[in-house]
Each structure stands twice: as C-alpha cells, then as structure tokens.
Short mmCIF file of C-alpha atoms in Angstrom, two decimals:
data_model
loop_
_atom_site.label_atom_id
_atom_site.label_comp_id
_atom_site.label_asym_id
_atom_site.label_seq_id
_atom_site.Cartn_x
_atom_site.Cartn_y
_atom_site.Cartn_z
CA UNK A 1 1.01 4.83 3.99
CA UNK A 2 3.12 7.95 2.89
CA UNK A 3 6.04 9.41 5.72
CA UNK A 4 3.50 12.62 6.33
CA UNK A 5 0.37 10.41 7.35
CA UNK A 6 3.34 8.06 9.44
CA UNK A 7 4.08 11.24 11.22
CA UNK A 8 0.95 12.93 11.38
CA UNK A 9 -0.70 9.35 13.17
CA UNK A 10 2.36 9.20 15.84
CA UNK A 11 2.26 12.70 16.75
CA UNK A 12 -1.80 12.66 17.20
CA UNK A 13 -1.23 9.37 19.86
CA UNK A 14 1.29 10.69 21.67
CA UNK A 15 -0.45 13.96 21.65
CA UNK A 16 -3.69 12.53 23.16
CA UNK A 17 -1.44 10.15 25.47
CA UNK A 18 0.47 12.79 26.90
CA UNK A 19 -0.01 16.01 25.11
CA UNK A 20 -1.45 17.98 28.70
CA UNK A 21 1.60 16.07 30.81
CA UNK A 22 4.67 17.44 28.53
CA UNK A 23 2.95 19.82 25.90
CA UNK A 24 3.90 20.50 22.32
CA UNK A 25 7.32 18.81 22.08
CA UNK A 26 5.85 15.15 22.70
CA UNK A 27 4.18 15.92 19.33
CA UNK A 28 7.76 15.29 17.91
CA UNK A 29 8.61 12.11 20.25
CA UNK A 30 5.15 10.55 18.44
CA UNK A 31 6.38 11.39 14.93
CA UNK A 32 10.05 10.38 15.41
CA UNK A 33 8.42 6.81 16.42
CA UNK A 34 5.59 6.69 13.41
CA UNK A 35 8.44 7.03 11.44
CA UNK A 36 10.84 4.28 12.61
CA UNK A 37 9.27 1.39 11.14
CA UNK A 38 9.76 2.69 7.50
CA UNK A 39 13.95 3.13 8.33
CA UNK A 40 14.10 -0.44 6.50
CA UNK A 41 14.18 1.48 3.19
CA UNK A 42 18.06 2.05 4.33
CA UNK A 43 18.87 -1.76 4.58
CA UNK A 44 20.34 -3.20 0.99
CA UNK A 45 18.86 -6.08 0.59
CA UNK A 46 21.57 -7.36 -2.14
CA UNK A 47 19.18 -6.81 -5.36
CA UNK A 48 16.16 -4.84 -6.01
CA UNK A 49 13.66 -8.09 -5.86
CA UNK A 50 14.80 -8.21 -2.25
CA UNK A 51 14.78 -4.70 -1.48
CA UNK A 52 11.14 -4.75 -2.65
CA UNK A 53 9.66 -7.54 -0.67
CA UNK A 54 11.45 -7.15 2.24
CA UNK A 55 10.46 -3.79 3.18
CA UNK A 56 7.64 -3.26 5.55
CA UNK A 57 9.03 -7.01 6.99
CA UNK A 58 11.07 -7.24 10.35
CA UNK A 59 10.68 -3.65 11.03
CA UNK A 60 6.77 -4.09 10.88
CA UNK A 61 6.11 -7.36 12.56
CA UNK A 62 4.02 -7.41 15.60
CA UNK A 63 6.56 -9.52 16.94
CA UNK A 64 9.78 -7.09 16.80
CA UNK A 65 7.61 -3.91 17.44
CA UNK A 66 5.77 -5.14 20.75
CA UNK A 67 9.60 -5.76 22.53
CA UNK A 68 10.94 -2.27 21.28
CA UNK A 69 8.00 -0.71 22.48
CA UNK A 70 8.88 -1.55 25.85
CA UNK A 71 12.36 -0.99 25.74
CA UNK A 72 11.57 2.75 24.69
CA UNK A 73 8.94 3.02 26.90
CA UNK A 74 11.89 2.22 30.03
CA UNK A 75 14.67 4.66 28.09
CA UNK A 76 11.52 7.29 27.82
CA UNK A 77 10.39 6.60 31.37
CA UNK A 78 14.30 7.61 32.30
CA UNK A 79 14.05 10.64 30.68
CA UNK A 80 11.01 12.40 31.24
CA UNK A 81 9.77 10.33 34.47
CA UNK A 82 6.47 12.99 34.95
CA UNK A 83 4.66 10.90 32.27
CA UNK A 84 4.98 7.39 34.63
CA UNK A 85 5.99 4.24 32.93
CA UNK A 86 2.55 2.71 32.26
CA UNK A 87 1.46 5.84 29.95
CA UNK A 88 5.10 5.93 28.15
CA UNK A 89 4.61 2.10 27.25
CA UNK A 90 1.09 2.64 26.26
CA UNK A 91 2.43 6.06 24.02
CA UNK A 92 5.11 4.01 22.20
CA UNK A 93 3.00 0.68 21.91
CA UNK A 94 0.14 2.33 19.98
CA UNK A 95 2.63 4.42 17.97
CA UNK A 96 5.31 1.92 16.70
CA UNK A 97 1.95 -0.83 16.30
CA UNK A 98 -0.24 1.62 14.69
CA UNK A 99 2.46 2.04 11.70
CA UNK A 100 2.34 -1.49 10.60
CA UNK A 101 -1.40 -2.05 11.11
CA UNK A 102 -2.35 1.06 9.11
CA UNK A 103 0.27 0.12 6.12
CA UNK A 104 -1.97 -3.13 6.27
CA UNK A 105 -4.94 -1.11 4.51
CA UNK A 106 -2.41 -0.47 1.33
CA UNK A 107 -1.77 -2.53 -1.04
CA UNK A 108 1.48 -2.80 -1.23
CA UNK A 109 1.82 -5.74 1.26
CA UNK A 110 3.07 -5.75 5.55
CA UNK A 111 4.50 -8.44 6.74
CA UNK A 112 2.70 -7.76 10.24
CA UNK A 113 3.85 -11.18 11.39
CA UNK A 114 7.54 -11.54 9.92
CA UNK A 115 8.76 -14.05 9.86
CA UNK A 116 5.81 -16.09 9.83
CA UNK A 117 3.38 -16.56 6.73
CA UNK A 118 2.53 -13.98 3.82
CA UNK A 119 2.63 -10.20 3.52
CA UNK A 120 -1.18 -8.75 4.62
CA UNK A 121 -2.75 -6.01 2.36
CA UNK A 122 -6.17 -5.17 2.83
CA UNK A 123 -6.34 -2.79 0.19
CA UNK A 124 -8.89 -0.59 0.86
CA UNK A 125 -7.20 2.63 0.58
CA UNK A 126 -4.31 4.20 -1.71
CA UNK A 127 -0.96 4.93 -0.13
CA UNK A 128 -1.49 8.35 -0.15
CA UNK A 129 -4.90 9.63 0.88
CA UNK A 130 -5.58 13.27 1.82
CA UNK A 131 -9.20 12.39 3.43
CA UNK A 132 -7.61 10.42 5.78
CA UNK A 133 -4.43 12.13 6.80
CA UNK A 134 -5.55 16.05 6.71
CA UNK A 135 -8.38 15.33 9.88
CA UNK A 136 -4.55 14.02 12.13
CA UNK A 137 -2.85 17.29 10.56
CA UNK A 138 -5.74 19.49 11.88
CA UNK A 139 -5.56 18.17 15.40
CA UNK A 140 -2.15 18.28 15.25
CA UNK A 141 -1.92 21.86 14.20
CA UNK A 142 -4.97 22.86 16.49
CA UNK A 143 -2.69 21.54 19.48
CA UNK A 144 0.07 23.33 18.16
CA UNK A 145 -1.69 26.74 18.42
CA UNK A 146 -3.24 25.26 22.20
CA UNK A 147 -1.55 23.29 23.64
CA UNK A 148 -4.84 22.29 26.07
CA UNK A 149 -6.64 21.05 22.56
CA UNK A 150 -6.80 17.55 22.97
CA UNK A 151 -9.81 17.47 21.97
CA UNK A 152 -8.92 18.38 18.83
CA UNK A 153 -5.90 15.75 18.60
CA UNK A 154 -8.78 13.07 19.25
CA UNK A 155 -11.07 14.40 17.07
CA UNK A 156 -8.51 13.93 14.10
CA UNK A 157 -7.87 10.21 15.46
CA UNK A 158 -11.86 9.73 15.58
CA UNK A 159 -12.18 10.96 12.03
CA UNK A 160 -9.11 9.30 10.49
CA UNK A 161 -10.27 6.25 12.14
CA UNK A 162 -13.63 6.12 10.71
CA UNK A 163 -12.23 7.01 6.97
CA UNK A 164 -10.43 3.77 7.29
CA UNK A 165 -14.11 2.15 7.86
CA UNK A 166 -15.98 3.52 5.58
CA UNK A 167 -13.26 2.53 3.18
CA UNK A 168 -13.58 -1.52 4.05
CA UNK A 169 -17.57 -0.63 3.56
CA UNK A 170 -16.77 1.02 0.35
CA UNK A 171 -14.43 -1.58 -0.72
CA UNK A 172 -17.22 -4.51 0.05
CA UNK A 173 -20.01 -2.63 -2.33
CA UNK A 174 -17.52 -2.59 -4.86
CA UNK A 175 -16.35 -6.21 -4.87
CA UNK A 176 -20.61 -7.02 -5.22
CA UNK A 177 -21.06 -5.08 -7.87
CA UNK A 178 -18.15 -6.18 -10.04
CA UNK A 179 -18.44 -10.05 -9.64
CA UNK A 180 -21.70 -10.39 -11.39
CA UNK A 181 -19.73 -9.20 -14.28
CA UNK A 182 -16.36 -11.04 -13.81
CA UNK A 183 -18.49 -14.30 -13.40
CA UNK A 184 -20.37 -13.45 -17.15
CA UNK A 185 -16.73 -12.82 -18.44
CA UNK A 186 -15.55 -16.38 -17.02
CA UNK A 187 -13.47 -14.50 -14.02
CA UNK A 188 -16.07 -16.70 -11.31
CA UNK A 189 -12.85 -18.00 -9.94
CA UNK A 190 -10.03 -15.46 -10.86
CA UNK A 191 -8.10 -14.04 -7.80
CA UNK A 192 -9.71 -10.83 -7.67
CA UNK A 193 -7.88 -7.59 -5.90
CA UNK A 194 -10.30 -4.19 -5.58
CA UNK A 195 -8.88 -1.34 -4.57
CA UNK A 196 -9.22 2.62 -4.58
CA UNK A 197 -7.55 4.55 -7.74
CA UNK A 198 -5.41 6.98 -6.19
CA UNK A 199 -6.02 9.94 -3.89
CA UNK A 200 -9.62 8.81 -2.72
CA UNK A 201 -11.94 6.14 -2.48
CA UNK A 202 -14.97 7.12 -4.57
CA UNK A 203 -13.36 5.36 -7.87
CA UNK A 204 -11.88 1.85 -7.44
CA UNK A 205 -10.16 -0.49 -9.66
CA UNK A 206 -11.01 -4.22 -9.92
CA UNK A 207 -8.26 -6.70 -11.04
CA UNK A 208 -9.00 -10.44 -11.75
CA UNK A 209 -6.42 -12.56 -12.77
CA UNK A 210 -6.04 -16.20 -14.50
CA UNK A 211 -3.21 -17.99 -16.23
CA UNK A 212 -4.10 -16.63 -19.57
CA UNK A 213 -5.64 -13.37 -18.73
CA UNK A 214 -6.27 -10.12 -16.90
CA UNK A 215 -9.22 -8.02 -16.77
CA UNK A 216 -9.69 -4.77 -15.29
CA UNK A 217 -12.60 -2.75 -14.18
CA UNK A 218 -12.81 0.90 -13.09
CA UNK A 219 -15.90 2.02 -11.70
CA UNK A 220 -17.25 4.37 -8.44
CA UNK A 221 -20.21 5.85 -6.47
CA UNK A 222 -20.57 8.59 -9.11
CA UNK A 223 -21.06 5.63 -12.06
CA UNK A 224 -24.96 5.35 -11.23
CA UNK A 225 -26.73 2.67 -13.40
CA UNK A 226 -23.81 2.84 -16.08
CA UNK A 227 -22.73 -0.69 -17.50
CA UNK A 228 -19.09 -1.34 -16.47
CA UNK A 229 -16.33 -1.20 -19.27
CA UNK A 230 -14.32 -4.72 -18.82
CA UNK A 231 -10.45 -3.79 -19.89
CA UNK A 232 -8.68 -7.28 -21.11
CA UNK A 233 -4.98 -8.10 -20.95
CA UNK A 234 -3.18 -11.20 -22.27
CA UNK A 235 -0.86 -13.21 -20.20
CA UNK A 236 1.32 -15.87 -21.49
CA UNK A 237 1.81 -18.84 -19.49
CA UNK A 238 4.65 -20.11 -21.66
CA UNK A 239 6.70 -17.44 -20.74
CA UNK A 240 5.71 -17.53 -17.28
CA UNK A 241 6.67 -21.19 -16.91
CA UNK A 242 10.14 -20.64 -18.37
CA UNK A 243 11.37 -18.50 -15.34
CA UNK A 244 9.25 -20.16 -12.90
CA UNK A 245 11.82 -21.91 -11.20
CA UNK A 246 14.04 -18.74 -10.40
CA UNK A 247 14.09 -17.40 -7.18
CA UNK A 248 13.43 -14.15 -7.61
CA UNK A 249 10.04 -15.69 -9.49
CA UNK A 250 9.29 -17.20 -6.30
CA UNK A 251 9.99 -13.93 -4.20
CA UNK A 252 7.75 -12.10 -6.12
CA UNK A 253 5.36 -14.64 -6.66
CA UNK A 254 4.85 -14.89 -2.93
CA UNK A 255 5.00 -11.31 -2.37
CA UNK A 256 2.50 -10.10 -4.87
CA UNK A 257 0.23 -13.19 -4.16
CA UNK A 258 0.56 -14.06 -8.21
CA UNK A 259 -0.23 -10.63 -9.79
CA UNK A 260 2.35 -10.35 -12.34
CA UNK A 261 2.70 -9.42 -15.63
CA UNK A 262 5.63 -11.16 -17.50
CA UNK A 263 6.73 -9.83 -20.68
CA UNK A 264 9.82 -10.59 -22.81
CA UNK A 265 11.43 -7.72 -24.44
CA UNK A 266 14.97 -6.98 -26.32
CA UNK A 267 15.91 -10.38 -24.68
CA UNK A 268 14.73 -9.93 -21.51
CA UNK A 269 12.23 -11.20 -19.75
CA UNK A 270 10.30 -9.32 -16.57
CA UNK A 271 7.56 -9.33 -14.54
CA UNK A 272 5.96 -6.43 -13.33
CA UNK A 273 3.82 -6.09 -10.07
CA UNK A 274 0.62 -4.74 -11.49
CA UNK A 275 -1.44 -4.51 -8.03
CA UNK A 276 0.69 -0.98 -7.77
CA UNK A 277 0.21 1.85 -10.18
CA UNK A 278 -2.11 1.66 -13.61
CA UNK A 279 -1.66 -0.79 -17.08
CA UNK A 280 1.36 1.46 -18.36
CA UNK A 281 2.45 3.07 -15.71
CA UNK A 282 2.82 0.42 -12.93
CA UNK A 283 6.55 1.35 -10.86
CA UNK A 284 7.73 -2.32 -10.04
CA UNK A 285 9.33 -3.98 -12.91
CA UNK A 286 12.12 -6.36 -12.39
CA UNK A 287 14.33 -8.27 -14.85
CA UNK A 288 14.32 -12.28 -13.67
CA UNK A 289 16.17 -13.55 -17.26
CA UNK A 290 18.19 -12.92 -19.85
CA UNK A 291 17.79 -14.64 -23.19
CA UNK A 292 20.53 -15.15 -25.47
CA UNK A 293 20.59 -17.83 -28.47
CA UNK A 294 17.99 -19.77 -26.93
CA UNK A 295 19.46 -19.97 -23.90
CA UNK A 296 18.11 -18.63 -20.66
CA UNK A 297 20.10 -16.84 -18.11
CA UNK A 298 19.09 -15.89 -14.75
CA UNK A 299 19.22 -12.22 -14.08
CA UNK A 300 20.31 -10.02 -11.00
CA UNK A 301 17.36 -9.35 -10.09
CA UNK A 302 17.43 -5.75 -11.19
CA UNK A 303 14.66 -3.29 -11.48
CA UNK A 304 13.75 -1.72 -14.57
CA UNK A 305 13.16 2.07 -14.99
CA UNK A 306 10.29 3.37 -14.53
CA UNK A 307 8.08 4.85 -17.34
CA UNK A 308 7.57 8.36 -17.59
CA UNK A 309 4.46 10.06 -15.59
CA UNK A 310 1.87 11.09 -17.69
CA UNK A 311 0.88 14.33 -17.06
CA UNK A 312 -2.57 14.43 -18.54
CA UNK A 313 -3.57 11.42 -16.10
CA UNK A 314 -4.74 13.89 -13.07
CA UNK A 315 -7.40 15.65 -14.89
CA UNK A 316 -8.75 12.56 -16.40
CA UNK A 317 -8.45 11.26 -13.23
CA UNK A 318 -10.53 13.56 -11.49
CA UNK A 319 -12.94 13.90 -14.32
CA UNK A 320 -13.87 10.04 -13.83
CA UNK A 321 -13.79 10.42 -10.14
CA UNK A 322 -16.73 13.15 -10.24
CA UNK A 323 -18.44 11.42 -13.05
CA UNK A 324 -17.62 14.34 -15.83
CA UNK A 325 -15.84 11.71 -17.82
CA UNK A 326 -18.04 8.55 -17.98
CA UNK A 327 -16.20 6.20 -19.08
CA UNK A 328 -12.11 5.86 -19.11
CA UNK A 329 -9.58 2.70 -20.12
CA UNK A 330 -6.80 2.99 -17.62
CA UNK A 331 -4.73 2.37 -20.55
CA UNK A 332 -5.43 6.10 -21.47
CA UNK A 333 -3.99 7.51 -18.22
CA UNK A 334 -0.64 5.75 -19.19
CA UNK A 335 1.19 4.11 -22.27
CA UNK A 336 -1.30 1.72 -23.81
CA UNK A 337 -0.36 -2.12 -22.59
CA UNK A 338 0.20 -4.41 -26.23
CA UNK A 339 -2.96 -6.22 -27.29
CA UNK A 340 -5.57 -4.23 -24.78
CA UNK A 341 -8.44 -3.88 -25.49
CA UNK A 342 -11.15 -1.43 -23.81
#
C-alpha cells in the first residue's frame, strides 16, 4: 500500500496498544515503524529489473521482521519502561508484520517469506485506496484531538479491517461472473488475475493470459445485467522465446508470475508488467535485448520511461465506476495498445 496508509496503520496499533500509557507521541513511534519496511526502495539493486523485484523482499519477510520486532521491542522497553516489555513487543510485532501482510492484498507482489518461494499478491485492492485508509486517519486524528479516544483508534482498525474483507468477497463475485465468459472465449485455462481499477473496489479488471493472447474485461456492481465487453491483445511467442533464456526474463518471469507483454521496438525488445497500471499506460517496462543485424544482445536491464498520464482517464474513470458511462475499452483511458480490439 501507499506510505500514508503505511503510516496511518502503525500509528492506529500503537495507538490502541499504548495510546492511554504514553499519549499522543506513541502515534509517531507506530508510524516511524509502518514505514520501515518500505526503506528497501533506498537499496540499488545494480539494474532496474532488480530494483523492481526485489523490493517488498528481505525487508518484508516474516522471517526478518519477527527478530527485529523483538530487538525494538528490548531498545523500546529501555526507553520508555512504563509500557512493560510484553506490550512493547506486542506494539512493534503487529506494526512491522502488519506492513507486509497488508502489501499482500496489492498486486504488486510481497515476498512475505523471502527467501523462500514466490512473491504473494492477493490482489484484491489497489495500492492506493481512500475507503480503506481514511477510517485509520479518522481515529488517528480523533486521538489526536483526545488523547483518551481509543475507541476511536479501534474503530478505524475495525473498519479498515473489514474493507479488506469485503474486498476478497468482492473480488470472488467477480472472478464467477467473468469465467463463464473467458471459458466461451477459449480462456477455460488462461492464468486469470482480477483485481480492483484504481481508487475503489466497485469496478474491477479481469486479465487472462495464454501464449498467444490477452484478454481483458472491465466490469463492476453498477454493470447490472449488461453483457461484458471482452478487450483482446496479441502476444507473440516468437519473440518471447528469443529472450527467454536471459536472466532478467527469468526475474521477471518469476516475479510477475508470467504476465508480460513483450514487444520489439526501434531494435529493442521489452517486456512490460501489465498486472500494474492499464493497456497503455502500464509503469513497468524494461529493456531485456538489443537487436542489431540479426544479432541479439542482452540488455542492462534498464527501465523504459514511462508514458505520459492521461488526463482525461479520471473522469472516465469515475463515469464507469458509477455506471454513467456503460461501457469503456481501457485502451481509451491510455494510448491505444497495436492491434486491440474492443
């Protein structure tokens, strides 16, 4: 999740934990430590691939965050003894393991048991999600103006928390209602990723993938009986072969669980995460080869720049997440993808 829900979640524990034992300041010890994990974004990696798939890894694992925990907890225990050791461990446990677990929901990917097996993404809500974060900012801010408001600070928790399940509910509905129609297109066995569109989780986005082809599908609670739209996307398993021995493939391969776009353009050739963003406008594209006279050269790994924010996307956006606008090609909220067809 975004820094401000980080923050806002750390500072609501530690304000329940041990908000009426040291008052407002703890509210700043719980968001210095639901911020900690995400310091990996200061670590070079060596490339941009590696930058990319190893954030949200050590400093998120269950396995490195558990020990810190309790090394904190002694350091915290030293400096304000009032709280008693058992409630500081219990503080910093819940805050530093909270991070990780939440980031799970995204779909970006948390490697919540580095360094052992894939990255986890549950994907049931976007990264940033004002539903979910603004009940923790109330309690927060209600505890602020009282500091005896606890209630409030676990009120926000309660609410937060329950966002989260409706959101694997939500998430379920949507992955019944869009298989009947992925199985009719020939996606029965496609690896299939549903997720919210950004900002809510009334409008999702389904994502099937083969070796020759992609298909998207937006559709939400507000769609009633309408027939989905199916959005198709070529893939081209020549070109994926051709750099599928490079390393950085396999990185990204692994990380992204095989959603990938490859294209080959001026001489290059890339692959672009499509699980993050929208056809057009995803923000992860990274240059694996070079191509030069036929022959193929491995690249650095670098990342391409990203394209240009569309502007008009938000009120299209919210027009299709309140049902104004019926029917909408993700293409149209970004640069059209070559040979798409809606």
């Amino acid at each position: 999740m975004d820094s401000i829900t980080q923050v806002a979640l750390g500072a609501s524990i530690a304000g329940l934990i041990a908000g009426k034992t040291l008052g407002r300041s703890v509210l700043l010890t719980g968001a210095l430590l639901g911020t900690l994990p995400d310091m990996d974004v200061l670590i070079d990696y060596g490339s941009a691939v590696a930058n990319f798939t190893q954030h949200r890894g050590f400093s998120h694992s269950l396995f490195v965050l558990a020990p810190l925990s309790l090394l904190l907890a002694t350091l915290f225990w030293h400096w304000k003894p009032q709280l008693g050791f058992p409630r500081w461990l219990l503080l910093t446990a819940l805050v530093l393991l909270t991070h990780p677990i939440l980031d799970t929901f995204t779909t970006y990917g948390t490697q919540l048991f580095w360094p052992l097996g894939r990255p986890l993404a549950i994907s049931s809500v976007f990264i940033i999600d004002p539903l979910y974060t603004l009940p923790l900012l109330a309690g927060c801010a209600a505890f602020l103006l009282r500091p005896k408001a606890v209630r409030a600070i676990a009120a926000g928790l309660v609410l937060s928390t329950g966002y989260l399940g409706w959101s694997l509910a939500a998430q379920q509905v949507i992955i019944e209602r869009v298989q009947p129609a992925l199985a009719e297109a020939g996606f029965a066995d496609a690896k299939l990723l549903v997720q919210p569109m950004p900002f809510n989780t009334v409008l999702w986005r389904a994502t099937a993938i083969t070796d020759q082809q992609r298909v998207e599908i937006v559709t939400g609670f507000l769609d009633g009986d309408s027939p989905l739209t199916l959005e198709y996307f070529p893939r081209q398993p020549a070109l994926v072969n051709s750099v599928a021995q490079l390393p950085e493939t396999h990185r990204l391969e692994w990380f992204t669980r095989g959603f990938l776009d490859y294209q080959a353009r001026d001489g290059e050739i890339t692959a672009t995460d499509v699980r993050l963003g929208i056809p057009g406008a995803h923000p992860f594209t990274f240059v694996l080869a070079n191509e030069q006279g036929g022959i193929l050269k491995p690249g650095n790994g670098e990342q391409a720049p990203r394209p240009a924010f569309n502007s008009a996307a938000m009120p299209l956006l919210w027009g299709r997440i309140t049902g104004a606008i019926p029917v909408l090609c993700l293409a149209s909220l970004a640069t059209p993808a070559p040979g798409q067809e809606c």
